[in-house]
Structures are given as C-alpha cells and as structure tokens.
mmCIF file of C-alpha atoms in Angstrom:
data_model
loop_
_atom_site.group_PDB
_atom_site.id
_atom_site.type_symbol
_atom_site.label_atom_id
_atom_site.label_comp_id
_atom_site.label_asym_id
_atom_site.label_seq_id
_atom_site.Cartn_x
_atom_site.Cartn_y
_atom_site.Cartn_z
ATOM 1 C CA MET A 193 33.650 17.087 18.983
ATOM 2 C CA SER A 194 35.035 16.448 22.390
ATOM 3 C CA ASP A 195 37.357 19.538 21.998
ATOM 4 C CA LYS A 196 34.451 21.814 21.411
ATOM 5 C CA PRO A 197 31.909 23.389 23.756
ATOM 6 C CA LEU A 198 28.487 21.639 24.154
ATOM 7 C CA ASP A 199 26.845 24.428 22.451
ATOM 8 C CA TYR A 200 28.913 24.115 19.284
ATOM 9 C CA LEU A 201 26.174 21.903 17.892
ATOM 10 C CA ASN A 202 23.882 24.859 17.887
ATOM 11 C CA SER A 203 26.343 27.228 16.152
ATOM 12 C CA TRP A 204 26.303 28.699 12.731
ATOM 13 C CA GLU A 205 29.974 27.155 12.289
ATOM 14 C CA HIS A 206 28.492 23.613 12.773
ATOM 15 C CA VAL A 207 25.566 24.471 10.211
ATOM 16 C CA GLU A 208 28.053 25.508 7.656
ATOM 17 C CA GLU A 209 29.983 22.150 8.086
ATOM 18 C CA LEU A 210 26.704 20.298 7.842
ATOM 19 C CA ARG A 211 25.662 22.143 4.654
ATOM 20 C CA GLU A 212 29.020 21.357 3.098
ATOM 21 C CA THR A 213 28.449 17.608 3.988
ATOM 22 C CA LEU A 214 25.022 17.636 2.631
ATOM 23 C CA THR A 215 25.901 19.379 -0.612
ATOM 24 C CA THR A 216 29.045 17.784 -1.443
ATOM 25 C CA ARG A 217 28.900 14.115 -0.166
ATOM 26 C CA VAL A 218 26.265 11.322 -0.298
ATOM 27 C CA ASN A 219 25.460 10.452 3.281
ATOM 28 C CA GLY A 220 22.705 7.843 3.262
ATOM 29 C CA ARG A 221 19.578 8.469 5.116
ATOM 30 C CA ILE A 222 20.633 11.969 6.182
ATOM 31 C CA HIS A 223 21.577 12.986 2.610
ATOM 32 C CA SER A 224 17.840 11.977 1.732
ATOM 33 C CA LEU A 225 16.692 15.183 3.887
ATOM 34 C CA ASN A 226 18.736 17.308 1.393
ATOM 35 C CA ASP A 227 17.190 15.683 -1.720
ATOM 36 C CA VAL A 228 13.674 16.053 -0.338
ATOM 37 C CA TRP A 229 14.429 19.696 0.569
ATOM 38 C CA GLU A 230 16.037 20.525 -2.874
ATOM 39 C CA ARG A 231 13.091 18.930 -4.830
ATOM 40 C CA SER A 232 10.469 20.652 -2.788
ATOM 41 C CA TYR A 233 11.300 23.818 -0.887
ATOM 42 C CA ASN A 234 14.376 24.838 -2.751
ATOM 43 C CA LYS A 235 12.360 25.693 -5.866
ATOM 44 C CA ALA A 236 10.836 28.582 -3.878
ATOM 45 C CA VAL A 237 14.347 29.572 -2.342
ATOM 46 C CA PRO A 238 16.969 28.547 -4.661
ATOM 47 C CA GLU A 239 19.732 29.701 -2.295
ATOM 48 C CA ARG A 240 20.374 28.334 1.133
ATOM 49 C CA VAL A 241 20.715 31.955 2.485
ATOM 50 C CA ILE A 242 19.952 32.302 6.070
ATOM 51 C CA ASP A 243 20.620 35.776 7.486
ATOM 52 C CA LYS A 244 22.662 34.883 10.614
ATOM 53 C CA ASP A 245 22.476 38.355 11.916
ATOM 54 C CA ALA A 246 18.621 37.930 12.232
ATOM 55 C CA TYR A 247 18.962 34.771 14.385
ATOM 56 C CA ALA A 248 21.258 34.425 17.427
ATOM 57 C CA ASN A 249 21.684 30.565 16.485
ATOM 58 C CA PRO A 250 20.329 27.699 14.442
ATOM 59 C CA HIS A 251 17.857 26.997 17.288
ATOM 60 C CA GLU A 252 16.183 30.456 17.057
ATOM 61 C CA ALA A 253 16.082 30.185 13.171
ATOM 62 C CA PHE A 254 14.334 26.777 13.466
ATOM 63 C CA MET A 255 11.901 28.150 15.919
ATOM 64 C CA VAL A 256 11.149 31.328 13.684
ATOM 65 C CA MET A 257 10.933 29.243 10.505
ATOM 66 C CA ILE A 258 8.403 26.767 11.940
ATOM 67 C CA GLU A 259 6.295 29.433 13.429
ATOM 68 C CA LYS A 260 6.165 31.181 9.959
ATOM 69 C CA GLY A 261 5.480 27.874 8.129
ATOM 70 C CA ILE A 262 8.710 27.703 6.484
ATOM 71 C CA TYR A 263 10.470 24.356 6.024
ATOM 72 C CA PRO A 264 13.980 24.736 7.535
ATOM 73 C CA PRO A 265 16.871 23.705 5.397
ATOM 74 C CA PRO A 266 18.215 20.156 6.470
ATOM 75 C CA GLU A 267 21.368 21.415 7.979
ATOM 76 C CA ILE A 268 19.249 23.408 10.488
ATOM 77 C CA MET A 269 17.224 20.431 11.308
ATOM 78 C CA ILE A 270 20.195 18.262 11.710
ATOM 79 C CA ALA A 271 21.945 20.681 14.028
ATOM 80 C CA ILE A 272 18.824 20.678 16.430
ATOM 81 C CA HIS A 273 18.794 16.782 16.209
ATOM 82 C CA SER A 274 22.468 16.815 17.031
ATOM 83 C CA CYS A 275 21.820 18.765 20.279
ATOM 84 C CA PHE A 276 19.119 16.432 21.439
ATOM 85 C CA LYS A 277 21.258 13.213 20.438
ATOM 86 C CA ALA A 278 24.351 14.522 22.312
ATOM 87 C CA TYR A 279 22.137 15.256 25.348
ATOM 88 C CA ALA A 280 20.659 11.932 25.199
ATOM 89 C CA MET A 281 23.890 10.005 24.532
ATOM 90 C CA THR A 282 25.652 11.586 27.485
ATOM 91 C CA GLY A 283 23.099 10.274 29.848
ATOM 92 C CA ASN A 284 21.706 13.796 30.514
ATOM 93 C CA GLN A 285 24.965 14.762 32.417
ATOM 94 C CA ALA A 286 24.435 18.236 31.342
ATOM 95 C CA GLU A 287 21.150 20.229 31.134
ATOM 96 C CA LEU A 288 19.579 20.414 27.637
ATOM 97 C CA GLU A 289 19.906 24.260 27.768
ATOM 98 C CA HIS A 290 23.717 23.749 28.002
ATOM 99 C CA TYR A 291 23.599 22.178 24.478
ATOM 100 C CA PHE A 292 21.528 24.847 22.854
ATOM 101 C CA PHE A 293 22.985 27.985 24.605
ATOM 102 C CA GLY A 294 26.041 27.175 26.407
ATOM 103 C CA PRO A 295 26.871 27.256 30.200
ATOM 104 C CA LYS A 296 24.473 29.237 32.551
ATOM 105 C CA ARG A 297 25.608 32.792 33.294
ATOM 106 C CA LYS A 298 25.081 34.322 36.584
ATOM 107 C CA SER A 299 22.307 36.971 36.791
ATOM 108 C CA VAL A 300 20.922 35.961 33.511
ATOM 109 C CA GLY A 301 18.853 32.872 34.770
ATOM 110 C CA ASN A 302 17.158 30.414 32.299
ATOM 111 C CA HIS A 303 18.324 31.360 28.813
ATOM 112 C CA ALA A 304 15.595 29.348 27.091
ATOM 113 C CA ALA A 305 12.859 31.098 29.032
ATOM 114 C CA SER A 306 14.346 34.407 28.284
ATOM 115 C CA VAL A 307 14.513 33.464 24.636
ATOM 116 C CA MET A 308 10.966 32.403 24.563
ATOM 117 C CA HIS A 309 9.908 35.614 26.329
ATOM 118 C CA ASP A 310 11.499 37.821 23.714
ATOM 119 C CA PHE A 311 9.977 35.467 20.979
ATOM 120 C CA ASN A 312 6.613 35.803 22.346
ATOM 121 C CA ILE A 313 6.790 39.639 22.214
ATOM 122 C CA GLU A 314 8.390 39.750 18.811
ATOM 123 C CA ASP A 315 5.542 37.360 17.669
ATOM 124 C CA PHE A 316 2.906 39.451 19.237
ATOM 125 C CA HIS A 317 4.054 42.586 17.374
ATOM 126 C CA LEU A 318 4.081 40.582 14.019
ATOM 127 C CA TRP A 319 0.733 39.126 14.711
ATOM 128 C CA LEU A 320 -0.586 42.552 15.785
ATOM 129 C CA ALA A 321 0.715 44.089 12.650
ATOM 130 C CA GLY A 322 -1.463 41.675 10.563
ATOM 131 C CA GLU A 323 -4.616 42.497 12.572
ATOM 132 C CA GLY A 324 -5.309 45.912 10.800
ATOM 133 C CA ASP A 325 -4.461 49.479 11.288
ATOM 134 C CA LEU A 326 -2.029 49.685 14.417
ATOM 135 C CA GLN A 327 -2.760 53.414 14.855
ATOM 136 C CA GLU A 328 -6.634 52.610 14.845
ATOM 137 C CA ILE A 329 -6.082 49.830 17.351
ATOM 138 C CA LYS A 330 -4.185 52.182 19.642
ATOM 139 C CA ARG A 331 -6.594 55.200 19.109
ATOM 140 C CA ASP A 332 -9.596 52.891 19.937
ATOM 141 C CA GLY A 333 -7.969 51.420 23.060
ATOM 142 C CA LEU A 334 -7.986 47.945 21.903
ATOM 143 C CA VAL A 335 -4.271 47.035 22.686
ATOM 144 C CA GLN A 336 -5.202 45.178 25.895
ATOM 145 C CA LYS A 337 -7.873 43.276 24.070
ATOM 146 C CA LYS A 338 -5.582 42.433 21.349
ATOM 147 C CA ILE A 339 -3.029 41.173 24.063
ATOM 148 C CA GLU A 340 -5.780 38.982 25.758
ATOM 149 C CA GLU A 341 -6.611 37.536 22.263
ATOM 150 C CA TYR A 342 -3.107 36.695 21.500
ATOM 151 C CA LEU A 343 -2.245 35.223 24.920
ATOM 152 C CA ASP A 344 -5.326 32.921 24.586
ATOM 153 C CA MET A 345 -4.470 31.992 20.772
ATOM 154 C CA ARG A 346 -0.893 31.075 21.957
ATOM 155 C CA GLY A 347 -2.189 29.184 25.087
ATOM 156 C CA LEU A 348 -0.214 31.501 27.512
ATOM 157 C CA TYR A 349 -3.066 31.547 30.075
ATOM 158 C CA ASP A 350 -0.863 32.086 33.045
ATOM 159 C CA THR A 351 0.442 35.295 31.580
ATOM 160 C CA ASP A 352 -1.390 38.507 32.953
ATOM 161 C CA VAL A 353 -2.375 41.143 30.325
ATOM 162 C CA LYS A 354 -0.614 44.051 32.360
ATOM 163 C CA THR A 355 2.508 41.819 32.995
ATOM 164 C CA PHE A 356 2.670 41.206 29.281
ATOM 165 C CA LEU A 357 2.125 44.723 28.224
ATOM 166 C CA THR A 358 5.021 45.805 30.788
ATOM 167 C CA ALA A 359 7.141 43.251 29.293
ATOM 168 C CA CYS A 360 6.622 44.699 25.720
ATOM 169 C CA ARG A 361 7.501 48.209 26.973
ATOM 170 C CA ARG A 362 10.660 46.851 28.596
ATOM 171 C CA TRP A 363 11.574 44.922 25.394
ATOM 172 C CA ARG A 364 11.153 48.130 23.384
ATOM 173 C CA LYS A 365 13.431 49.983 25.760
ATOM 174 C CA ARG A 366 16.067 47.110 25.857
ATOM 175 C CA THR A 367 16.179 46.465 22.193
ATOM 176 C CA GLY A 368 15.243 49.881 20.814
ATOM 177 C CA ARG A 369 13.198 48.162 18.245
ATOM 178 C CA TYR A 370 9.855 49.470 16.909
ATOM 179 C CA SER A 371 6.920 48.758 18.795
ATOM 180 C CA VAL A 372 3.087 49.626 18.406
ATOM 181 C CA LEU A 373 3.358 50.498 22.114
ATOM 182 C CA ASN A 374 5.849 53.429 21.351
ATOM 183 C CA SER A 375 4.021 55.700 23.663
ATOM 184 C CA ASP A 376 2.157 54.875 26.834
ATOM 185 C CA GLN A 377 -0.993 56.598 25.320
ATOM 186 C CA GLY A 378 -3.659 54.376 23.921
ATOM 187 C CA ASP A 379 -2.424 51.187 25.539
ATOM 188 C CA ASN A 380 -5.771 50.652 27.203
#
C-alpha cells in the first residue's frame, strides 16, 4: 500500500480488489460480511453491479446507498473501513479528508464539505420529486416552504432558505442537471 496514494483506499480499483478477495477466497471474519450480504441482500440484486459513473468514489456510493436504505456490498463497507483504519493507524498524520479524497487542492477548499453540499442539493431534488406534482408546487409558490421543510427534516438549521435556493440555482448552472428550479419564476 505504501507506494499508492492515501486516497487509493477510496478508489474503485481498491473496491475491485476487495470484491475479488471476497468472492474467491475465504478470509475469516471479513468473509462473513460477504456471506451475510449474499444470503440476504444479494437475492434482490443478484449482480454486484455498481454504476461507477454514478458515483465519484466508493465513499459517495456508500453515502447514497445508506440514504436510500440500500445495504452496500461488503467491498464498499470494507473500503470505507480501510480509510478510517489507515487514518487511525498513522496516528492522524494526515487529515481524514486526504484518505477519502486525496490531497487538498488550492482554491477548492474542503472537499468533504463541497461533496456534502452537492449531496444535499441532489437529495433535496429527489425528496421534492416525491412530494407531489412539481409544477403545482412551483405554480403555488411553495418551493421556499418545501426548502424550509427539507432543511428542518435534515437538521440543517443553520442554512438559510434563500442561501439554499441560490445554491440550488448555482448547482443547476454548474452541473447542467435538471432542477425543479429551472426557471426563476415560481421559486417563492
């Protein structure tokens, strides 16, 4: 591991190696995670197919799966565990963020905060889509009320509604992804 960067533990390459180990070799206690997963969850999803294009890294896949109530495959959980374990074993010589996302890049700031920021906005859109007719919500000027409800539900009490709405608009521009806020009309 020493010749690999710290964030290798949170890479898809590492997950593939873990999957190979779990599915081909018996590995004591860790292998029992695979046995449990195959007996319970694998019946619903027989293939261990994770769309790597949908997630930047195993940490993001883990976060989204847990939020959606999906039991992550053991290789994802072990990869996350490996990051925490490596961090603890080195006596905290590097920041935990380094193990998950690599070295800090200038002008980007805290990568973990940025990831969670985008995650909250995407999660808001998914939640809002489940709240009913989006056009009706916009037409009735309920977007800000829905943002308040979402922020309260997620415990994001320090986040201002207008700030979150602005962040949603910036996210939409930056990512080009669909948003219920595609026009500025009806964002009341």
